[in-house]
Structure formats: structure tokens, C-alpha cells
Amino acid sequence: MAYDLIGKDFTPPDVVAKVTGKAKYSEDFRVEGMAFCRIYSSPMPHANVKNIDASEALAMPGVLGILTADDLPPMPAPNRPILTNEPRYAGEPIYVIAAESEELCMDAMEKVRVDLEPLDFTVDPLQSLYPGGPNATNGGNVAGRGPEGAYVKETKWSARDFAAAGEGELPMGPAETEWAYGDLEAGFADSDYVLDDTFITQGLSHHCMEPRTALAYWQNGKCFVHASSQSQAFPVPFLAQYIGIEPQNLVFIAEYCGGGFGSKGTAYPEQALPAHMSKKINRPVMMRVTRVEEYNIGSARPGFQGRIKMGFRKDGRVMAVDLYIVQENGPDVGMNDYISAADALALVYTPENMRFRGIPVATNTPPRVPQRGPGQNQIACVVEPLLDKAAAELGVDRLDIRTINTPNNGTLYGPNKGKVTSAYLKESYEMGAEKFDWARKKSRSGQRDGTKVRGIGLGSAYHSAGYYGFDGLVMITPEGKLQIHTGVGNLGTYSHSSTSRVAAEVLKYDWDNCVIVRGDSRKHLPWNLAQFGSNTSYTMTRTNYVAAMDAVNKLKEIAATDLGGSPDDYDIGDHTVFATADPSKSMTYAQAAQRAIELGGKFSGQEAPEDLNPMTAGAVAGLAGQGLIGVAKDTLESDGTPPAFAAAFMEIELDLETGKYEILDYVGIADCGTVLHPAGLDHQIKGGAVDGIGLGGYERHVYDPQNGLPAATGFNASRVPTYLDVPSTMTTGAVGIADPMNPVGARGIGEPVQGCAAAALLSAISDAMGGHYFNRVPVMPDMIVNAVSGREQSHGPLQVNTF
Amino acid sequence: MSVVTFDPEKDPANPPVGGGLSRRELIKSVIATGAVVSAGSLLGGCGSGPGETQTAVGGVERLISLNINGKVRRVDVVPHETLAMTLRYKLGLTGTKLGCDRGECGACTILIDDTPIYSCSTLTHSVRGRAVTTVEGLQAADGSLHPVQQAFVDELGPQCGFCTPGQIMTSVALLRANPNPTREDARQALAGNLCRCGAYDHYLNGVMRAAQEA
Ligand code: FES
Ligand code: FES
């Protein structure tokens, strides 16, 4: 379908502010009378706070107040506590102290006496599952989110479970979650090749460039929070709950955000700290967060210890998979990565028969929250190199073993036979193979040049990519402008604008006459889903579509009322609504907006549909009488999971003496339906690749098992990829086939573009090494050197916290 | 990325500014010109009472003049204060970002004369008499964007934008030193500027476009 705006590049309205330094992030605001507060965080991985004596500190001139867990209401799980008397990881906030200056806060902290009783701790799930092993929390060692909500309990496996596994194998005691379909034994019996491996995927910190600094103050009963948030509308009710107020009394300002990657998707407990402190001391409070604090409270991706058995038919078809994942889940309910990983495996490789078992185990490490492709990207790192192993064993092309297993539009996957709205992973591979010149490049596999050897890799990843049921809101002003109100946040994808353009497209508006209204809850924003889960492109194109369609209908109704005939007799174009049979019978959008104000009722927002979320209803009421309102809840059809797939190809030159490699070529292809914004998509594919290279080959998330302290908190120690670690140019593309369940055919993409790059890197490294398979990520240069020289690795097969 | 240290006392070409005024006059002028932002208290032990600003700590003059974006700004600076904090909290120049405050990321990059430095790891006192340029100082008087800024808009350089001012400052310094860099030159020059969003490819496109169009 030909569009005027969709699929075209444009200059997003926030980009100039980003290059001039005018973009204001949370730490860039100043408020008259602003005080500062600082977090005192636990120096121990697990402890009971016996006593906090702040009397001396509070007597210091300029010290304004202290907040401890006792001052705050308890938060029901799955919320995390805002402050705690049982710190469960090194760095968990115990108290905050406010003073006239930040330095004074730190001086005051020296005078606060905190009496901590150290408790048992663990940074290794298997250690915790062992009989008599330490529990990460006083409530138990297994915590998660089940069908009935959050749970925490104690689970120990038997010594027999451990002994039965054998040396270097994953013990597999009773699971917390399991499902199966088909006949596993028959599947393996029908297989020509069966592999059975353990694996490790390391946890990972998000390392957002902007620490989650927050500023809060109270005015006329409302609480103002300048937050570092990747989402705008969605966090409001949740942060209001953390603060203890009604959502309509929270002014939430999040126009810019310096990266979230899932960790700032919705409200997080620390975001409420300056609000509580401000209330207590009756001053605006800025809480700056340091790099180390960002590492600690900024959460992390869960790590996996696992075992996978896969059976292949001789043409490469996956006949059976038996998967067990022990998930390192941080100190509380964490994230269901392990369940999502199994779900992804079932969809991406469509095994004929499959069983999944898994258990989330608490550890005294930072909380686990979603991180780009939570579960899906870890499992891509596990499975893709194994496909190479099977392909070599069976003599099948490495591309063919992938495309023979890909899902398609008719696929019914997993134990529930789930549908997808559409799926073009195979086409993504085909497009990538052509751009990369797979047929020619694969012949370079293993080519030597001195100590250097070529490796050619490929891989894919998946994430679900959209939801439905949220609200859209637009207004045509009497000046003839289109205001597109969006509750989409600013996480750097420009999707606040690319999804808004759908409303302009539907109303046939010139983009120059459109204004995107966003970034501050006072601006009358609709209830939109958060910017997580690769969903925005699908979810909020739908909301903007229905809102714009509502505006179109109202334009026609107003024209029919004033000019005669029925609404169906009218059409729109050139910012006018006109009679199809007689275009001279017309009125401009500006005139219609003026008429909407005069007519009142639903036309200008005095009345609103009953199915709107209260946030949207409030926004409509706030705009009432100012123009022609288009507002609706998305009740469009949505049948099946909208998927996002990405496929990647990579060529590397690996130095066998150093274990270092140069990435010579990278091609990333997205299957995200209609492309909304080509430059934005290009950014996602390339940025995802950088992130994936970090996931596969660089980043460290390590805890010292003796003391439970982090060993890699900063950018350098954790080895975030730099310009020099990634190719300086990359190639991108998109299949671009419209999805039938979205009004403009769009689906999301942000997450799998990381996983596919990690998978392609691991595949390329293995290829350069003649098919050597590392059963863990990241693959570090020392592991490569050890493998090349036949030395034993410095870690055991299931060991975690390795460097 | 080089970290430059200056010792103005030993650098007669760049004497500390403000020597001609008495301390009291300087304080008055600071207040009159509004160089001290009104946001109540400031960070970094900048003193909590009015009396304290008049005290020289450790014999180091606290009221100093800085040459920021072509203008002389008078400001009260404690000896251990970093330039990033002075810019952000004393002078209201919040375009300079703090990603790590420990010399690892480059978000705080500004120019001292033509050299890009990490302002989080530079003491304010050490740049007296030097030309400090921040991202706010790049636009022309008529508001038009610097060629690097314009190229970063045209190439959609930023994602979240938090590292962008730092990327721009390093790029500006590169193009001043080398107006015709290769892509590899640019990559090497920018290696001290991290981008967690992974916008590296787009930034390099921006630098190359700016070089072409300048
Ligand atoms: S903030 Fe200065 S280098 Fe990171
Ligand atoms: S654009 Fe987000 S850190 Fe660079």
C-alpha cells in the first residue's frame, strides 16, 4: 500500500534538542529551594538491619532529614521495597539522607550508625538448591511470578538429584514450571543426530548511559516527578502507588531518557525516593544516582544454567527438544526469562516435540528485570551455535538447517498451539543471505592468514511485538493543526513520532501541520502501553489509527450536519472535508474544529466513550472545548501473537594467538511488517547489533563468591562495546511484508535485533575455530586461546561468576 | 582521549583572571551578573552559608573567572570541584552530561581550547584562562546549527541522545584538527565516547557528512 508518511524518513521533533544540549533529562532540572538526597546502600550481599542511629547526623547544620524502610509503607510483591531492613544484594538502598548539598549528605552518612547482622548469601543458584545450601532471602530461595501472582518459597533438591547428574552435568531436580507437547521419546527415536549439552548464559547489567536520577517536589497537593523513564503514560499508576497517591495527583515528566533497555520500562521503587523525601522535608529534592548505584539498583538480565538435548532429522529438521533452565533470578520475583526462552525456542525452531522444565532461583545480586529480549536473546545464544554443530554433523548447509525449521504464517507453536499474526523469518534469512553473499562468503570459512582465520556466522532471534486495547487521542485545533497526543516515552527509538504519523496519514495531514504532544502528564496524554517488549510500533499505531478514524468520522458528521446529506457522502483531503459528489461542498479542518467546539458533546470532548482508561478520560476532559477530539480505545481485531524476527550474518577475522577478532562484515535483517521509519529501523538494527556483540563476546556481570560483591560495576570493567569493538559500517534491511493484524501492517523489532547479532557472533567464532562449541556466553578471548591451545578452561562447565 | 591538566600559576600566558578586583567587589559582581544560579544550594560543598563564599580555602582563590563559550563567567569554585559540576550546577550549562563521573564514558566531553577532555575528570581551577567550549557554545550567533550538529540531525545520529553532546564535542575537535578524516580516523577519535544505544555507525555517518559539507 502506498503511503504519504509511513515508510518515509523525517526529522523527529526531539532530535535538534538532542544535538544542542537543550534536551532536558532528569538531572538537568533545577527548582527553587532544591535540596539533595543520597542513598546509603548495603555494603553486604544479605543482612538484617538491626538499628539505624542517625541522631548525630541529623544534628549537623544543613542536614534536613532521613528516610528508612520504617518510614515507608510496605509494598506488596511483585513490587520491590523502596528501602529495606533486609538488604538482599550489595547495593540495595537502606536509607536516604537529605541535606542542603550533596557533599553534606555524604558527610552526614559518615555519622549515621547502621548496625547490620550479616546473613547467609549466595551468588550461585545451584549452590542454593543443594541440600542445606544458603537462601538468598529470609523468605526462601525460589521466587517468581506464577499464574496466581508472585511467590517466594524454599526449594532444595536432594543430594541424589545432584549425584545423579554426574560430573559437569546439570542436576535436574523438581522444576517450578514445566510443559510438554508431542512425544519426546518418539521424537528422539526418529532423530538421526542427538546432541546433549549443558550451557551458561551470563546475567548482564543494562548500563544505561543516564543514571536513574530523579527530582521531586509537591505543589498544591500534586507530586511532581522528573524521572528517567523509557515510558511516559504507563508508569504513572505504578509510581503513584509507590508514592502513595492517586495517579491523577502525579505529574510525571519524562520527555527525555538516557537509555533504559527494559530497566526503566515502568515505575521502579527508587523513583519514589525523592518524592517521599520531599514530602518529609517540605523541599524539592534531587536524588542523583552515581554510576555504581546505577549498576546496583539499575537491575540486570537473569543468567541461565541449563541443559539442552536436541534431536535432528538428517535434513536438519528439529524433531525433539528437551530443555531445562535454572535461572539466576536476583533477590526477588525477578523476571520470567526462562519461560520466555522456552516459548521462543518453540516458535523459532518449531520442534516437533518438546519438553521444558525450569526453576527461578533467588541470588544475592541485583534485581532482575526485563532486558532487551528477556529470555529470547539468551536462548538464541544457546541454540544457534548448536544448529551449526548439528549442521556439521549432518552435512547440511548452516543456512538450510535454519530455514527448514522457521515458522510461517500457519504455524501453531508451543504447548498451546499458539498462532502468530504473520511470520517471515525465512524471508529474512533469504534477504540477508543475498545481501551478505552467503553462498560465496561461506567458502571463506576457516581461511588462514598467518595467525588469523576467517569465521562466517549467522543467527536469528525473536520477541513478541505488540499488544492491543490501549487508547489513542488526537485533536484538530481551530487553527487547523493536528495535535497528536501520545503517551509513548522517549527511549531513543523515535517511536513516539513514527507511530504518531499514522494519525496524520489517516487524516491526510501535511506533517508540517502536525504537533506531537508528549513528555509530561499535564499535557493530556492517553493511556498507552510502556515502551518495552518491542510493542510500540504495533500497539500505538493501532491507537493512533482508531483515534484518527474517530476524528475522520466526526469531520464527516459535522460536514453532514452543516452542509446536508449523510456522513457517508463525504470524504477528506487537503485538510478539508468535502462532499464526494460535489467537492465544492466542503469545509476546512479548521472550520470543522471550530464547529466541533460550538457543537460540544462528543465532538469537542465534553463527552467521551465509556470504555476509555481513566487516564485518557481525564486527558479528554482536560482538552474539552478546545477543538475536534478524536479519541478511541483500540478494539481492532488481534488474533495471534505479533512476532518480531531478525536474522543476522557476520564475518570475522579471529586471531588464534590472542583470541581477539575484528568483525569485517555485518548484515542484519528485520521482519517487522511494514517499516514505519527507515532511519529509525536502521538505528535499531545497528544499535541492537552493538548490544548483541556485547552480549555474545564482551560484557561481564560477575560476583565474588567469597563476599558477594560485584566485580564489574563500571563501563570499562563490565566491558561495554566501544566504537573499536564493532564494525564501523553495517548493512541493514527489512522484509517489509505488512502484518494483517495491524491497520498499517507494522510490528515491533527492538529486541531480536540484539539476539541475532549475539548468535551470529558466536556462530562466527565457532566457525573460525573449526566448529568448536563453547557452551557459554559471553565467549571471552581467554576461552578462545585456551580452546585453540588445548588447555583446560579456567572454569568448570556450570560455573558462574567467571571472568 | 587525552586528559589535559593545566597549572595556571605556572603558565604566565594564562594568568588567573580577576586579580584586579578585590574579593568583595568580585562577590558583588557575581551576584549582579547572576552567574550563581538561584536554585538554592549547589553541589560539591559549595558552602551552605553566605559567609563561607568569602573564605579562601587552602589559600586558593574561590571566585574565579572562566572563559566559557566565548564569554567570561565569574563563579565561586571550591578547589576540588570538577568542571562538569561547575558547568552544570553553577553555570546552568546542562548540555554537558554525566554518564559515569569517573572518566569512562565521554558523555561529559567539552573542549579546552581545541582539545576534547572529560570535564568530569578535570578540576575547574585548572582551566582558568583557557577557552572552554561546551555543546551550548557551538551554534552560530543567528542560532544556526554547527555543521557537526546539522550533520547529526541529517544522519539521525542520536538514539536516546544522552551521549550525543559528548560525541559532538569530540567530533568538532577532530574536524578542527583534521578537516578531512577517513572514517577510520573518526572511529579512532571517537573511541573514548561510549554509546550504550550503539549509535556508532550513525555518528560516524554524521562526522563524515560534516567533513564533506564543511
Ligand atoms: S561522565 Fe565524564 S567520562 Fe563519563
Ligand atoms: S544515543 Fe543513547 S547512549 Fe548514545
Tab-separated table of C-alpha atoms in Angstrom, chain B residues 7-152:
chain	number	residue	atom	x	y	z
B	7	ASP	CA	48.611	24.773	36.097
B	8	PRO	CA	47.703	28.401	35.576
B	9	GLU	CA	50.087	29.522	38.301
B	10	LYS	CA	52.947	28.164	36.246
B	11	ASP	CA	51.502	29.305	32.964
B	12	PRO	CA	52.090	33.029	32.673
B	13	ALA	CA	50.390	33.165	29.292
B	14	ASN	CA	47.140	32.410	31.031
B	15	PRO	CA	47.127	34.166	34.370
B	16	PRO	CA	44.245	33.651	36.760
B	17	VAL	CA	41.564	36.189	35.983
B	18	GLY	CA	40.151	38.658	38.429
B	19	GLY	CA	43.352	39.769	40.054
B	20	GLY	CA	42.448	43.421	39.698
B	21	LEU	CA	39.322	43.234	41.771
B	22	SER	CA	39.022	42.950	45.493
B	23	ARG	CA	37.261	39.866	46.713
B	24	ARG	CA	34.318	41.886	47.902
B	25	GLU	CA	33.933	43.577	44.531
B	26	LEU	CA	34.092	40.235	42.835
B	27	ILE	CA	31.368	38.813	45.012
B	28	LYS	CA	29.203	41.795	44.238
B	29	SER	CA	29.749	41.405	40.539
B	30	VAL	CA	28.962	37.720	40.709
B	31	ILE	CA	25.673	38.478	42.374
B	32	ALA	CA	24.937	41.320	39.987
B	33	THR	CA	25.604	39.285	36.863
B	34	GLY	CA	23.598	36.383	38.203
B	35	ALA	CA	26.393	33.952	37.484
B	36	VAL	CA	25.372	31.991	40.534
B	37	VAL	CA	22.171	30.160	39.703
B	38	SER	CA	19.294	30.686	42.029
B	39	ALA	CA	18.464	27.058	42.614
B	40	GLY	CA	19.121	27.227	46.310
B	41	SER	CA	22.047	25.148	47.312
B	42	LEU	CA	24.586	23.702	44.964
B	43	LEU	CA	26.530	20.544	44.835
B	44	GLY	CA	30.056	19.792	45.700
B	45	GLY	CA	30.466	21.502	49.033
B	46	CYS	CA	29.938	24.909	47.630
B	47	GLY	CA	29.255	26.254	51.049
B	48	SER	CA	25.978	26.476	52.836
B	49	GLY	CA	26.229	29.991	54.235
B	50	PRO	CA	26.930	33.318	52.590
B	51	GLY	CA	29.940	33.902	54.839
B	52	GLU	CA	31.726	30.865	53.510
B	53	THR	CA	31.935	32.083	49.932
B	54	GLN	CA	34.186	34.861	51.088
B	55	THR	CA	36.741	32.495	52.552
B	56	ALA	CA	39.665	31.347	50.545
B	57	VAL	CA	40.063	27.628	51.226
B	58	GLY	CA	43.593	26.347	51.491
B	59	GLY	CA	44.871	29.595	50.107
B	60	VAL	CA	43.179	29.035	46.716
B	61	GLU	CA	41.076	31.852	45.337
B	62	ARG	CA	37.484	30.607	45.044
B	63	LEU	CA	35.971	33.378	42.994
B	64	ILE	CA	37.434	32.899	39.568
B	65	SER	CA	36.703	33.914	36.017
B	66	LEU	CA	36.220	31.297	33.364
B	67	ASN	CA	36.095	31.747	29.632
B	68	ILE	CA	33.061	29.712	28.680
B	69	ASN	CA	31.733	29.688	25.129
B	70	GLY	CA	33.447	32.989	24.424
B	71	LYS	CA	32.095	34.770	27.481
B	72	VAL	CA	33.809	35.488	30.770
B	73	ARG	CA	31.786	33.959	33.580
B	74	ARG	CA	32.656	34.648	37.197
B	75	VAL	CA	31.958	31.830	39.516
B	76	ASP	CA	32.618	30.561	43.020
B	77	VAL	CA	34.536	27.312	42.760
B	78	VAL	CA	35.933	25.133	45.532
B	79	PRO	CA	39.355	23.634	44.925
B	80	HIS	CA	38.157	20.043	44.408
B	81	GLU	CA	35.260	20.937	42.127
B	82	THR	CA	35.147	19.347	38.709
B	83	LEU	CA	34.453	21.333	35.601
B	84	ALA	CA	31.378	19.231	34.822
B	85	MET	CA	29.839	20.225	38.137
B	86	THR	CA	30.700	23.886	37.662
B	87	LEU	CA	29.171	23.897	34.204
B	88	ARG	CA	26.066	22.010	35.196
B	89	TYR	CA	25.351	23.381	38.643
B	90	LYS	CA	26.901	26.844	38.704
B	91	LEU	CA	26.519	27.998	35.130
B	92	GLY	CA	23.337	26.232	34.105
B	93	LEU	CA	25.041	24.526	31.159
B	94	THR	CA	23.347	21.175	31.447
B	95	GLY	CA	24.078	20.093	27.895
B	96	THR	CA	27.259	18.530	29.252
B	97	LYS	CA	26.163	15.164	30.618
B	98	LEU	CA	27.444	12.951	33.396
B	99	GLY	CA	27.318	9.308	32.397
B	100	CYS	CA	29.839	7.943	34.853
B	101	ASP	CA	31.612	10.853	36.575
B	102	ARG	CA	34.769	8.773	36.515
B	103	GLY	CA	36.417	9.138	33.155
B	104	GLU	CA	34.967	6.096	31.418
B	105	CYS	CA	32.273	7.214	29.008
B	106	GLY	CA	32.893	10.613	27.426
B	107	ALA	CA	29.360	11.947	27.957
B	108	CYS	CA	30.940	14.954	29.702
B	109	THR	CA	33.344	15.799	26.863
B	110	ILE	CA	33.961	19.514	26.308
B	111	LEU	CA	36.760	21.423	24.611
B	112	ILE	CA	39.614	23.178	26.350
B	113	ASP	CA	40.982	25.352	23.601
B	114	ASP	CA	40.692	22.786	20.809
B	115	THR	CA	41.314	19.663	22.838
B	116	PRO	CA	38.449	17.388	23.871
B	117	ILE	CA	38.596	16.477	27.542
B	118	TYR	CA	36.431	14.713	30.092
B	119	SER	CA	35.035	17.529	32.201
B	120	CYS	CA	34.105	15.096	34.983
B	121	SER	CA	37.773	14.413	35.497
B	122	THR	CA	39.092	17.967	35.216
B	123	LEU	CA	39.282	20.412	38.090
B	124	THR	CA	37.670	23.725	37.305
B	125	HIS	CA	40.561	25.657	38.766
B	126	SER	CA	42.875	24.063	36.229
B	127	VAL	CA	41.128	25.645	33.246
B	128	ARG	CA	41.298	29.282	34.310
B	129	GLY	CA	42.329	31.388	31.370
B	130	ARG	CA	41.579	28.672	28.841
B	131	ALA	CA	38.818	28.738	26.284
B	132	VAL	CA	36.147	26.297	27.402
B	133	THR	CA	33.606	25.253	24.767
B	134	THR	CA	30.528	23.238	25.596
B	135	VAL	CA	27.763	22.000	23.334
B	136	GLU	CA	25.845	25.189	24.114
B	137	GLY	CA	28.650	27.169	22.518
B	138	LEU	CA	28.546	25.593	19.068
B	139	GLN	CA	25.599	27.286	17.420
B	140	ALA	CA	26.232	30.441	15.421
B	141	ALA	CA	25.004	33.769	16.725
B	142	ASP	CA	21.924	33.513	14.490
B	143	GLY	CA	21.073	30.168	16.096
B	144	SER	CA	22.003	28.050	13.093
B	145	LEU	CA	23.467	24.710	13.971
B	146	HIS	CA	27.168	23.938	13.815
B	147	PRO	CA	27.923	21.727	10.772
B	148	VAL	CA	28.507	18.744	13.062
B	149	GLN	CA	25.182	19.309	14.807
B	150	GLN	CA	23.416	19.703	11.473
B	151	ALA	CA	25.020	16.543	10.128
B	152	PHE	CA	23.985	14.662	13.269
